[in-house]
Coordinates of C-alpha atoms and ligand atoms in Angstrom, one line a residue:
D1 CA 95.7 87.1 72.3
K2 CA 93.9 89.8 74.3
M3 CA 96.4 89.8 77.1
K4 CA 99.5 90.6 75.1
N5 CA 98.9 94.3 75.4
I6 CA 98.0 94.5 79.0
R7 CA 100.4 95.6 81.8
N8 CA 99.4 95.6 85.4
F9 CA 101.7 97.5 87.7
C10 CA 101.9 99.2 91.0
I11 CA 104.2 101.9 92.5
I12 CA 106.0 101.1 95.7
A13 CA 107.9 103.7 97.6
H14 CA 108.7 105.0 101.1
I15 CA 106.3 107.7 102.2
D16 CA 107.0 111.1 100.5
H17 CA 109.3 109.7 97.9
G18 CA 106.8 110.8 95.2
K19 CA 104.5 108.0 94.5
S20 CA 101.3 110.1 94.2
T21 CA 103.0 112.8 92.2
L22 CA 104.4 110.2 89.7
A23 CA 101.0 108.6 89.4
D24 CA 99.5 112.0 88.5
R25 CA 102.2 112.5 85.8
L26 CA 101.5 109.1 84.3
L27 CA 97.8 109.9 84.1
E28 CA 98.6 113.2 82.4
K29 CA 101.1 111.8 79.9
T30 CA 98.7 109.1 78.8
Q31 CA 95.9 111.7 78.6
T32 CA 93.8 109.7 81.0
V33 CA 93.0 113.0 82.6
T34 CA 93.0 116.3 80.8
Q35 CA 94.9 119.3 82.2
R36 CA 91.5 120.7 83.2
E37 CA 90.5 117.6 85.2
M38 CA 93.9 117.4 86.8
Q39 CA 94.0 118.2 90.4
S40 CA 97.2 117.3 92.2
Q41 CA 97.3 113.9 93.8
L42 CA 94.3 112.6 92.1
L43 CA 94.5 109.2 93.6
D44 CA 94.4 110.4 97.2
N45 CA 90.7 111.4 97.2
M46 CA 89.7 111.3 100.8
D47 CA 90.1 114.6 102.5
L48 CA 91.8 113.1 105.5
E49 CA 94.3 111.3 103.2
R50 CA 95.1 114.6 101.4
E51 CA 95.6 116.5 104.6
R52 CA 97.9 113.9 106.1
G53 CA 99.6 113.2 102.8
I54 CA 99.1 109.5 103.1
T55 CA 97.2 107.0 100.9
I56 CA 95.0 105.0 103.1
K57 CA 92.9 103.1 100.6
S58 CA 94.4 101.7 97.4
H59 CA 92.6 102.3 94.1
A60 CA 93.2 101.3 90.5
I61 CA 93.1 103.3 87.4
Q62 CA 93.4 102.3 83.7
M63 CA 95.4 104.2 81.1
N64 CA 95.9 103.8 77.4
Y65 CA 99.3 104.1 76.0
K66 CA 100.5 103.9 72.4
Y67 CA 103.9 102.3 71.9
N68 CA 105.3 101.6 68.5
N69 CA 101.9 102.3 67.0
E70 CA 100.3 99.6 69.2
E71 CA 97.7 100.3 71.8
F72 CA 98.5 99.1 75.3
T73 CA 96.3 99.0 78.4
L74 CA 98.2 99.9 81.6
N75 CA 96.5 99.3 84.9
L76 CA 98.0 101.2 87.8
I77 CA 97.1 99.6 91.1
D78 CA 97.8 102.1 93.9
T79 CA 99.0 100.7 97.2
P80 CA 98.6 102.2 100.7
G81 CA 101.9 103.5 102.0
H82 CA 101.7 102.9 105.8
V83 CA 102.7 99.9 107.9
D84 CA 99.2 99.8 109.5
F85 CA 97.9 98.7 106.1
S86 CA 100.6 96.3 105.0
Y87 CA 98.2 93.4 104.3
E88 CA 96.4 95.6 101.8
V89 CA 99.7 96.4 100.2
S90 CA 100.5 92.8 99.8
R91 CA 97.2 92.1 98.0
S92 CA 97.4 94.9 95.6
I93 CA 101.0 93.8 94.8
A94 CA 99.7 90.3 94.1
A95 CA 97.3 91.8 91.4
C96 CA 100.3 93.0 89.4
E97 CA 103.1 91.7 87.2
G98 CA 105.5 94.6 87.8
A99 CA 106.3 97.4 90.1
L100 CA 107.9 100.8 89.8
L101 CA 110.2 101.1 92.8
V102 CA 110.4 104.8 93.5
V103 CA 113.4 106.0 95.5
D104 CA 114.0 109.7 96.4
A105 CA 117.4 110.7 95.0
S106 CA 118.2 112.8 98.1
Q107 CA 116.9 110.3 100.7
G108 CA 117.9 107.0 99.3
I109 CA 116.4 103.7 100.4
E110 CA 114.2 103.7 103.5
A111 CA 112.5 101.0 105.5
Q112 CA 109.3 100.9 103.6
T113 CA 111.2 100.8 100.3
I114 CA 112.7 97.6 101.4
S115 CA 109.6 96.0 103.0
N116 CA 107.5 96.8 99.9
L117 CA 110.3 95.5 97.7
Y118 CA 110.4 92.2 99.6
L119 CA 106.6 91.8 99.1
A120 CA 107.0 92.5 95.4
M121 CA 109.9 90.1 95.1
E122 CA 107.9 87.4 96.9
Q123 CA 105.2 87.8 94.2
D124 CA 107.9 87.6 91.5
L125 CA 107.2 91.0 90.2
E126 CA 109.4 92.7 87.6
I127 CA 111.0 95.6 89.4
I128 CA 111.6 98.9 87.5
P129 CA 113.8 101.1 89.7
V130 CA 113.0 104.8 89.4
M131 CA 115.2 107.4 91.0
N132 CA 112.9 110.3 91.6
K133 CA 113.5 114.0 92.5
I134 CA 116.7 114.3 90.5
D135 CA 115.8 117.9 90.2
L136 CA 116.6 118.5 93.8
P137 CA 119.9 120.5 94.3
H138 CA 120.9 118.1 97.1
A139 CA 120.1 115.0 95.2
R140 CA 122.9 112.3 95.5
P141 CA 122.1 110.3 92.3
E142 CA 125.3 108.2 92.3
E143 CA 125.2 107.2 95.9
V144 CA 121.5 106.4 95.7
A145 CA 122.0 104.5 92.5
D146 CA 124.6 102.4 94.3
E147 CA 122.1 101.6 97.1
I148 CA 119.5 100.6 94.5
M149 CA 121.9 98.4 92.6
D150 CA 123.1 96.7 95.8
M151 CA 119.6 96.0 96.9
I152 CA 118.0 94.6 93.8
G153 CA 121.1 93.6 91.8
C154 CA 120.3 95.6 88.7
D155 CA 122.7 97.6 86.5
R156 CA 123.1 101.3 86.5
E157 CA 121.3 101.7 83.2
D158 CA 118.3 99.9 84.5
I159 CA 117.6 102.8 86.8
I160 CA 115.4 105.4 85.3
E161 CA 116.2 108.9 86.5
A162 CA 113.1 111.0 86.9
S163 CA 111.5 114.0 88.4
A164 CA 107.8 113.6 88.9
K165 CA 107.5 117.2 89.9
A166 CA 109.3 118.6 86.9
G167 CA 108.0 116.0 84.5
I168 CA 111.4 114.4 83.7
G169 CA 111.7 110.8 82.6
I170 CA 108.0 110.1 82.5
E171 CA 108.1 108.8 78.9
N172 CA 111.0 106.5 79.8
I173 CA 109.0 105.1 82.6
L174 CA 106.0 104.4 80.4
E175 CA 108.2 102.7 77.8
A176 CA 109.9 100.6 80.5
I177 CA 106.5 99.5 81.7
V178 CA 105.6 98.1 78.3
E179 CA 109.1 96.7 77.5
R180 CA 110.1 95.2 80.9
I181 CA 106.9 94.1 82.6
P182 CA 105.5 90.8 81.3
S183 CA 101.9 90.7 80.0
P184 CA 99.6 88.7 82.3
E185 CA 99.3 85.0 82.1
G186 CA 96.1 83.2 82.7
D187 CA 93.4 81.5 80.7
P188 CA 90.2 83.2 79.7
E189 CA 88.5 79.9 79.0
K190 CA 89.0 78.5 82.5
P191 CA 86.4 79.0 85.3
L192 CA 86.4 82.5 86.7
Q193 CA 89.0 83.2 89.3
A194 CA 89.5 86.8 90.4
L195 CA 91.4 88.4 93.2
I196 CA 89.8 91.1 95.4
F197 CA 92.5 93.6 96.1
D198 CA 90.5 96.4 97.4
S199 CA 87.0 97.7 98.2
V200 CA 85.6 101.1 98.7
Y201 CA 82.4 102.1 100.5
N202 CA 80.0 104.3 98.5
P203 CA 77.0 105.4 100.6
F204 CA 74.8 105.5 97.5
R205 CA 75.9 102.5 95.5
G206 CA 77.0 100.1 98.2
V207 CA 80.5 98.6 98.4
E208 CA 82.6 98.8 95.2
V209 CA 84.8 95.8 94.9
Y210 CA 88.1 96.1 92.9
F211 CA 89.4 92.9 91.4
R212 CA 91.9 91.4 89.1
V213 CA 90.8 88.6 86.9
I214 CA 93.3 85.8 87.0
N215 CA 91.5 83.2 84.9
G216 CA 88.1 83.2 83.1
E217 CA 85.8 86.0 82.4
I218 CA 83.2 87.9 84.4
K219 CA 80.1 89.3 82.7
K220 CA 77.5 91.8 83.7
G221 CA 74.6 90.0 85.4
D222 CA 76.6 86.9 86.3
L223 CA 75.9 85.1 89.6
V224 CA 79.2 85.2 91.5
Q225 CA 80.4 83.8 94.7
F226 CA 83.1 85.2 97.1
V227 CA 84.8 82.0 98.1
N228 CA 86.1 82.8 101.6
T229 CA 82.9 84.5 102.9
G230 CA 80.7 82.1 100.9
K231 CA 78.4 85.0 99.9
T232 CA 76.7 85.1 96.5
Y233 CA 75.9 88.2 94.5
N234 CA 74.6 89.4 91.2
A235 CA 77.2 91.3 89.2
D236 CA 74.8 94.2 88.7
E237 CA 77.5 96.4 87.2
I238 CA 81.1 95.7 86.2
G239 CA 83.5 98.0 84.6
V240 CA 86.9 99.6 84.5
L241 CA 88.2 102.6 86.4
R242 CA 89.4 105.5 84.6
L243 CA 88.9 109.0 85.9
T244 CA 85.3 107.8 86.5
Q245 CA 83.9 104.3 86.5
E246 CA 83.2 103.1 83.0
P247 CA 80.7 100.2 82.8
R248 CA 81.6 97.2 80.6
K249 CA 79.8 94.1 79.5
S250 CA 82.6 91.8 80.5
I251 CA 86.1 91.7 81.9
S252 CA 88.4 88.9 81.2
A253 CA 91.6 87.2 82.3
G254 CA 94.5 89.6 82.9
N255 CA 92.4 92.7 83.4
V256 CA 91.4 94.8 86.4
G257 CA 87.9 96.1 87.1
Y258 CA 85.2 97.0 89.6
L259 CA 82.0 95.3 90.7
I260 CA 78.9 96.7 92.2
S261 CA 76.2 94.5 93.5
G262 CA 74.4 96.3 96.3
I263 CA 76.7 95.1 99.1
K264 CA 75.8 97.2 102.1
E265 CA 78.7 96.8 104.5
A266 CA 82.5 97.0 104.0
K267 CA 83.0 93.9 106.2
E268 CA 81.1 91.6 103.7
V269 CA 84.0 92.1 101.4
K270 CA 87.4 90.7 102.4
V271 CA 90.5 91.9 100.6
G272 CA 92.4 88.8 99.3
D273 CA 89.2 86.8 98.7
T274 CA 88.5 85.0 95.4
I275 CA 85.6 85.7 93.2
T276 CA 84.2 82.8 91.1
H277 CA 81.0 81.8 89.3
K278 CA 78.4 80.2 91.5
D279 CA 77.5 77.6 88.9
N280 CA 81.0 76.9 87.5
P281 CA 83.4 77.5 90.4
C282 CA 87.2 77.5 90.0
K283 CA 88.9 74.6 91.6
D284 CA 91.6 76.5 93.5
I285 CA 91.2 79.7 95.5
I286 CA 93.9 82.3 95.3
Q287 CA 96.5 81.8 97.9
G288 CA 97.5 84.2 100.7
F289 CA 94.1 85.1 102.0
E290 CA 94.2 86.4 105.6
D291 CA 91.5 87.8 107.8
V292 CA 93.0 91.0 109.0
K293 CA 93.3 91.2 112.8
P294 CA 93.5 94.3 114.9
M295 CA 96.8 95.0 116.6
V296 CA 95.9 97.8 118.9
F297 CA 93.0 98.2 121.2
A298 CA 91.6 101.2 123.0
G299 CA 88.4 102.3 124.7
I300 CA 86.3 105.1 123.0
Y301 CA 83.9 106.9 125.3
P302 CA 81.6 109.8 124.7
V303 CA 82.6 112.9 126.6
D304 CA 79.0 113.5 127.3
T305 CA 77.6 110.3 128.8
T306 CA 74.2 111.0 127.3
E307 CA 75.6 110.6 123.8
F308 CA 76.3 106.9 124.1
E309 CA 73.6 105.8 121.8
E310 CA 74.6 108.5 119.3
L311 CA 78.2 107.2 119.5
R312 CA 77.0 103.7 118.8
A313 CA 75.1 104.8 115.7
S314 CA 78.2 106.7 114.5
M315 CA 80.4 103.7 115.1
E316 CA 78.0 101.5 113.1
K317 CA 78.0 103.9 110.2
L318 CA 81.8 104.2 110.3
Q319 CA 82.1 100.4 110.3
L320 CA 80.0 100.2 107.1
N321 CA 82.9 101.7 105.3
D322 CA 85.9 100.6 107.4
A323 CA 86.0 96.9 107.4
S324 CA 89.1 96.7 109.6
L325 CA 87.5 98.6 112.5
V326 CA 86.1 96.2 115.1
W327 CA 84.4 97.2 118.4
E328 CA 82.1 95.9 121.1
P329 CA 80.4 97.7 124.0
E330 CA 82.4 98.0 127.1
T331 CA 81.6 99.4 130.6
S332 CA 84.2 101.2 132.6
A333 CA 83.7 101.9 136.2
A334 CA 85.3 105.3 135.7
L335 CA 83.9 106.3 132.3
G336 CA 80.6 104.5 132.1
F337 CA 79.4 103.1 128.8
G338 CA 81.7 103.1 125.8
F339 CA 83.3 100.8 123.3
R340 CA 86.4 98.7 123.2
C341 CA 87.7 99.0 119.7
G342 CA 90.4 97.2 117.7
F343 CA 92.6 99.0 115.2
L344 CA 95.2 98.0 112.7
G345 CA 97.7 100.4 114.3
M346 CA 98.1 103.8 115.8
L347 CA 97.5 105.7 112.6
H348 CA 94.2 103.8 112.1
L349 CA 93.2 104.7 115.7
E350 CA 93.9 108.4 115.0
I351 CA 91.9 108.3 111.8
V352 CA 88.9 106.7 113.4
Q353 CA 88.9 109.2 116.2
E354 CA 89.3 112.1 113.8
R355 CA 86.5 110.8 111.6
L356 CA 84.1 110.4 114.5
E357 CA 84.7 114.0 115.4
R358 CA 84.6 115.4 111.8
E359 CA 82.0 113.3 110.1
F360 CA 79.8 112.6 113.0
D361 CA 80.4 115.6 115.3
M362 CA 81.1 113.4 118.3
T363 CA 83.4 114.4 121.1
V364 CA 85.2 111.3 122.4
I365 CA 87.8 110.3 124.9
T366 CA 90.2 107.5 123.8
T367 CA 91.8 105.5 126.5
A368 CA 95.5 104.6 126.3
P369 CA 95.9 102.0 123.6
S370 CA 97.1 98.5 124.4
V371 CA 97.9 95.4 122.5
E372 CA 96.3 92.0 122.8
Y373 CA 97.7 89.8 125.6
H374 CA 97.2 86.1 126.0
A375 CA 96.9 85.0 129.6
Y376 CA 97.1 81.3 130.5
L377 CA 95.4 80.1 133.6
K378 CA 97.1 77.5 135.9
K379 CA 94.0 75.4 135.6
D380 CA 94.0 73.4 132.3
E381 CA 96.2 76.0 130.6
E382 CA 93.0 77.8 129.7
K383 CA 93.8 80.8 127.4
V384 CA 92.2 84.2 128.1
I385 CA 92.4 86.9 125.5
V386 CA 93.1 90.2 127.1
N387 CA 92.2 93.3 125.0
A388 CA 91.8 95.6 128.0
P389 CA 94.0 95.7 131.1
S390 CA 90.8 95.1 133.2
D391 CA 90.3 91.8 131.5
L392 CA 93.5 90.4 133.1
P393 CA 92.7 87.5 135.4
D394 CA 93.7 87.5 139.1
P395 CA 97.5 87.0 139.2
N396 CA 97.0 84.2 141.7
F397 CA 95.4 82.1 139.0
L398 CA 97.8 82.9 136.3
D399 CA 100.4 80.6 134.8
R400 CA 101.9 83.1 132.4
I401 CA 101.1 86.0 130.2
E402 CA 102.2 86.2 126.6
E403 CA 102.6 89.4 124.5
P404 CA 102.9 90.0 120.8
Y405 CA 106.4 90.4 119.4
I406 CA 107.4 92.1 116.1
K407 CA 110.3 92.0 113.9
A408 CA 111.3 95.6 113.3
N409 CA 113.4 96.7 110.4
I410 CA 115.1 100.0 110.9
I411 CA 117.2 101.8 108.4
T412 CA 119.4 104.7 109.6
K413 CA 122.5 106.7 109.0
A414 CA 125.6 105.1 110.4
D415 CA 126.1 108.0 112.8
Y416 CA 122.9 107.1 114.6
V417 CA 123.4 103.4 115.1
G418 CA 124.3 103.8 118.7
P419 CA 121.3 105.8 119.8
V420 CA 118.9 103.6 117.8
I421 CA 120.2 100.5 119.4
G422 CA 120.0 102.2 122.8
L423 CA 116.4 103.1 122.2
C424 CA 115.5 99.6 121.1
M425 CA 117.2 98.0 124.1
E426 CA 115.4 100.3 126.4
K427 CA 112.2 99.1 124.7
R428 CA 113.1 95.5 125.5
G429 CA 114.3 94.9 122.0
E430 CA 116.9 92.3 120.9
L431 CA 119.3 93.1 118.1
M432 CA 119.1 90.2 115.6
N433 CA 121.1 91.6 112.7
Q434 CA 123.0 94.6 111.4
V435 CA 123.7 95.1 107.8
Y436 CA 125.6 98.0 106.1
L437 CA 123.7 98.8 102.9
T438 CA 126.4 101.4 102.0
T439 CA 129.2 102.8 104.1
D440 CA 126.7 105.3 105.6
R441 CA 123.4 103.4 105.8
V442 CA 122.7 100.6 108.1
E443 CA 119.8 98.2 108.4
L444 CA 119.1 97.0 111.9
I445 CA 116.8 94.1 112.6
F446 CA 115.2 93.9 116.1
E447 CA 112.7 91.7 117.8
I448 CA 110.7 93.9 120.1
P449 CA 107.4 93.6 122.0
L450 CA 104.7 95.3 120.0
S451 CA 103.5 97.1 123.1
E452 CA 106.8 99.0 123.3
I453 CA 106.5 100.5 119.8
V454 CA 102.8 101.1 119.2
F455 CA 102.6 104.4 121.0
D456 CA 105.4 106.9 120.4
F457 CA 108.3 104.8 119.4
F458 CA 108.3 106.1 115.9
D459 CA 108.5 109.8 117.0
K460 CA 111.3 108.9 119.4
L461 CA 113.2 107.2 116.6
K462 CA 112.8 110.2 114.4
T463 CA 114.0 112.5 117.1
I464 CA 117.2 110.6 118.1
S465 CA 118.1 110.1 114.5
K466 CA 117.3 113.7 113.5
G467 CA 114.9 112.2 111.0
Y468 CA 117.4 109.8 109.5
A469 CA 115.7 106.6 110.5
S470 CA 112.8 104.7 109.1
L471 CA 110.9 101.8 110.5
D472 CA 108.8 98.9 109.3
Y473 CA 107.6 95.9 111.2
E474 CA 105.7 92.6 111.1
L475 CA 104.2 90.5 113.7
I476 CA 106.1 87.4 114.5
G477 CA 104.1 85.8 117.3
F478 CA 103.4 85.7 121.0
R479 CA 106.0 85.2 123.7
A480 CA 105.8 84.9 127.5
S481 CA 106.9 88.0 129.4
K482 CA 106.9 89.1 133.1
L483 CA 103.9 91.3 132.9
V484 CA 101.8 92.9 135.6
K485 CA 98.8 95.1 135.8
L486 CA 99.6 98.6 137.0
D487 CA 96.6 100.4 138.6
I488 CA 96.3 104.1 139.1
L489 CA 94.2 105.5 141.9
L490 CA 92.7 108.9 141.6
N491 CA 91.3 110.4 144.8
N492 CA 91.6 106.9 146.4
E493 CA 89.6 105.2 143.7
A494 CA 91.2 102.9 141.1
V495 CA 90.5 104.3 137.6
D496 CA 90.1 101.3 135.3
A497 CA 90.7 103.4 132.2
F498 CA 94.2 104.3 133.6
S499 CA 95.3 100.7 134.2
A500 CA 98.0 99.4 132.0
V501 CA 99.8 96.1 131.5
V502 CA 103.5 96.7 131.9
H503 CA 106.7 94.7 132.3
R504 CA 107.5 94.0 135.9
D505 CA 111.0 95.5 135.8
K506 CA 109.5 98.7 134.5
A507 CA 106.4 98.9 136.7
Y508 CA 107.9 101.0 139.6
D509 CA 109.5 103.5 137.3
R510 CA 106.4 103.7 135.2
G511 CA 104.1 104.1 138.1
K512 CA 106.1 106.9 139.5
K513 CA 106.2 108.7 136.2
V514 CA 102.5 108.3 135.5
C515 CA 101.7 109.8 138.9
E516 CA 104.0 112.8 138.2
K517 CA 102.6 113.2 134.8
L518 CA 99.0 113.1 136.0
R519 CA 99.8 115.6 138.7
A520 CA 101.0 117.9 136.0
V521 CA 98.1 117.5 133.6
I522 CA 95.1 117.3 135.9
S523 CA 94.2 120.8 136.9
R524 CA 93.8 121.8 140.5
Q525 CA 90.3 121.5 141.9
Q526 CA 88.5 122.6 145.0
F527 CA 89.9 119.8 147.0
E528 CA 93.2 117.9 147.4
I529 CA 93.6 114.9 145.1
P530 CA 95.9 112.0 145.9
I531 CA 97.3 110.1 142.9
Q532 CA 98.7 106.6 143.5
A533 CA 100.1 103.8 141.5
A534 CA 99.6 100.2 142.7
I535 CA 100.3 96.7 141.8
G536 CA 97.6 94.6 143.3
T537 CA 97.1 96.1 146.8
K538 CA 100.7 97.4 147.0
I539 CA 101.0 101.2 146.5
I540 CA 104.3 101.9 144.7
A541 CA 104.1 105.7 144.1
R542 CA 102.2 108.7 145.2
E543 CA 101.7 112.3 144.2
T544 CA 99.2 115.0 145.4
I545 CA 97.4 117.7 143.6
K546 CA 96.9 120.6 146.0
A547 CA 93.5 122.1 146.4
L548 CA 92.6 125.3 144.5
R549 CA 92.2 128.2 146.7
K550 CA 89.8 130.4 144.8
N551 CA 87.3 130.1 142.0
V552 CA 88.6 131.7 138.8
I553 CA 85.4 133.7 138.3
A554 CA 85.7 135.1 141.8
K555 CA 88.6 137.1 140.5
C556 CA 86.4 139.1 138.1
Y557 CA 84.2 140.7 140.7
G558 CA 81.2 140.5 138.3
G559 CA 81.9 144.0 136.9
D560 CA 83.6 143.1 133.6
I561 CA 81.2 141.0 131.7
S562 CA 83.3 140.4 128.6
R563 CA 86.3 139.2 130.6
K564 CA 84.0 136.9 132.5
R565 CA 82.6 135.5 129.3
K566 CA 86.1 135.0 127.9
L567 CA 87.1 133.0 130.9
L568 CA 84.0 130.9 130.6
E569 CA 84.6 130.3 127.0
K570 CA 88.2 129.3 127.7
Q571 CA 86.9 126.9 130.3
K572 CA 84.4 125.5 127.9
K573 CA 87.1 124.9 125.3
G574 CA 89.2 123.1 127.8
K575 CA 86.2 121.0 128.5
K576 CA 86.3 119.5 125.1
R577 CA 87.6 115.9 125.5
M578 CA 87.3 116.2 129.3
R579 CA 85.6 113.6 131.5
Q580 CA 84.4 113.6 135.0
V581 CA 86.0 110.6 136.8
G582 CA 84.5 110.3 140.3
K583 CA 84.8 113.9 141.5
V584 CA 87.8 114.7 139.3
E585 CA 87.8 116.3 135.8
V586 CA 90.3 114.5 133.6
T587 CA 91.4 115.5 130.1
Q588 CA 92.2 113.4 127.0
E589 CA 95.9 114.2 127.6
A590 CA 95.7 112.6 131.0
F591 CA 94.2 109.5 129.6
M592 CA 97.1 109.2 127.1
S593 CA 99.7 110.1 129.7
V594 CA 99.5 106.6 131.1
L595 CA 101.7 105.6 128.1
Q596 CA 103.5 108.8 127.4
V597 CA 105.8 108.9 130.3
D598 CA 109.4 108.5 129.2
Ligands
GDP601 P1 104.1 109.9 98.3 O1 104.0 110.0 99.8 O2 105.2 108.9 97.9 O3 102.8 109.7 97.6 O4 104.8 111.3 97.8 P2 104.1 112.6 97.1 O5 103.9 112.3 95.7 O6 103.0 113.0 98.0 O7 105.3 113.6 97.2 C1 105.9 114.0 98.4 C2 106.5 115.4 98.3 O8 107.6 115.3 97.4 C3 105.5 116.4 97.7 O9 105.7 117.6 98.3 C4 105.9 116.5 96.2 O10 105.6 117.7 95.7 C5 107.4 116.2 96.3 N1 107.9 115.6 95.1 C6 107.4 114.5 94.4 N2 108.1 114.3 93.3 C7 109.1 115.2 93.3 C8 110.2 115.5 92.4 O11 110.4 114.8 91.4 N3 111.0 116.5 92.7 C9 110.8 117.3 93.8 N4 111.6 118.3 94.0 N5 109.8 117.1 94.6 C10 108.9 116.1 94.4
MG602 MG1 100.9 109.6 98.3

C-alpha cells in the first residue's frame, strides 16, 4: 500500500503566531533544506509577502521523515493567513488529513485560530494542537492550554509545547504528524480525481497548478480536463515540490504535486476545481467548488491621464497572475478614463495598488472602496447590480436597495467587551451571541453590514481594545437597508468619484464630516472653493476653502535658486497621487477621506 506512509497536513494559526517559522523548522529538521539553503520564512517567497509578513498565496512542500526506521512522505500544504483569502484556506485544508493548530503561548486563541479550526473540523481533519513560543518570558502556558482544551476538547497531554524560534518540540511535532494523522484514503485504480488547491503564475513556464490526487493516478503526458472550466490540457510536466520542483513520471492517489501545461493566464485555473482524465473521467467532481467573488470595488485611475493605455496594459499583466482581480473600463466625469476593479477585500486592494506602482511603475489614484449593492426597481422588481455609487438608479424608480451583511466573529479580552460592542453598534451591527472562552476572553458574534467594516473597522477595533481583539468574518447574504447616495460638490460641480452610498440616518453627519475633512486635506488654491454635500438636489452641508493670497514661489524673490528648487521638488512630491478635478487639485488622501470620517 503506497499510501500508508504518506501524511498530508497544513498549519493553521492566527497571524503572527509562528506558522512560517514553524514551517521553516520542519524543513530544516527533515533536511529538506540544508542550513546553507535556509533563509528565514522560506515559504513566503514574494517580496511583498515578506515585507508585510503575510502569506498571500499558499504553497506545498514535500519532506521525507524517518520514523521507527520507516520512510514517510510528509506533504505540508501552506495556507494563506488573511480573511481576504479564506476560500483559498478552505481548499488547501480540504487537501489534507490533518492540521497543526498553532497557538501563541502568550496571546492565546484569536479569531483566525477559531475560524480556521472550524474549516479544518468541517473537513474532518485530525487536529494536533501546538502551543508555540513557550520560550517567551510572558508565556501563559497553563491558561492558553485551558483555552485550547476547551475549544477542541483534547487532553492536556495532547498539546505539544514548542518554540519554533528556539527549535523546541520540533521532533515531537514530526512524530505526532506520523502517529496521529491518518494516511490518505483513496483508490489508485479508480479514474483520476484530483483537487486543485492552489496555482501560481510563472511568467516563463505559465501557470503552475498545485493539486492533491484523491483517486487514480496522473502521468506525464496525460490528456487531462479541468471539470468546472471544461478546459483540456496536456500534462507536459508533473512533479513534486521540494525546495525546487522535481519532475516525476506519475503521481498517484494520496499524494500532492504540481502540473505545468502552458496555461497562460491565472484565471484559467480555478482553485477548488477537479482534474480528471479526458478519456476516462471520474463520475463525481470534488464538492465545495466556488467561483470566488470580489467583495470590495474601487476605481483605479492614472494620475497622468495620458497613461491610461499604459495602465490598461499593466492591469492585464497583473491579472495574468492574479485570478481574483477583476476589472472593467470605467469613465468618471471627474477623473476621466480608468477602471472599476473588484477585490477580495481591503488587503487585496492595497496589494494591487502597491504592485501597480512597484512592478509597473504606475502612479494611480484609487477612489473610495465600496461594496456591491443590489438595487431593485419598482417596475418588475428588476435587479440592478451597483458596483459604483454612480450606478445607483434614480431613487424615484427604486423599490429598495439591499446590501451585503457579514457574520463577524470577534475575540477580545473581557475588559474590552463594552467598547467593542459600542463600536459594532455604531457600525449598525447586531449582537447575536456572546461566549466566554475563559474568564478573561470573550467571543462576540455580530451581524454587520459589510460596508461598515471594509474600510478601517479593523484598525478601530485594535485601537479600542489596545490590540486585544481579533476579527474574522464571512458573508451571510444581502439585506434591505435604508440607503441613499451622498454626493459631494467641489467648486459647485458634483464629483462622481466622491459619491458614496450611505445609510440614511448617517447621511447628514457623514456629509458634514466629509466636507470638513476635504476642507482640511485640499490645499488652498488661487480661488475660493466651496465644498458641499448633497442628497439628490438637497444640499445638507457646506464648507469653504479660502483662496490663497500669494504664490509660494513669489516668496523667494528669484535670488536663492537652491531654495526655489527645493520648493519645486517638494511640490512635485506632493503631486504624486494628485489629480486635477475641474480646476481643483485633489490628493489620494482626499479621495479616501470620503470613507475615513469618523
Ligand atoms: P506567522 O504569521 O504565523 O507566519 O508567524 P511568523 O512565523 O512570521 O512569526 C511571527 C513572529 O513571531 C516572528 O517575529 C517570529 O520570529 C516570532 N516567532 C515565531 N515563533 C516563535 C517562537 O517560538 N518564539 C518566539 N519568541 N518568537 C517566535
Ligand atoms: Mg507567515
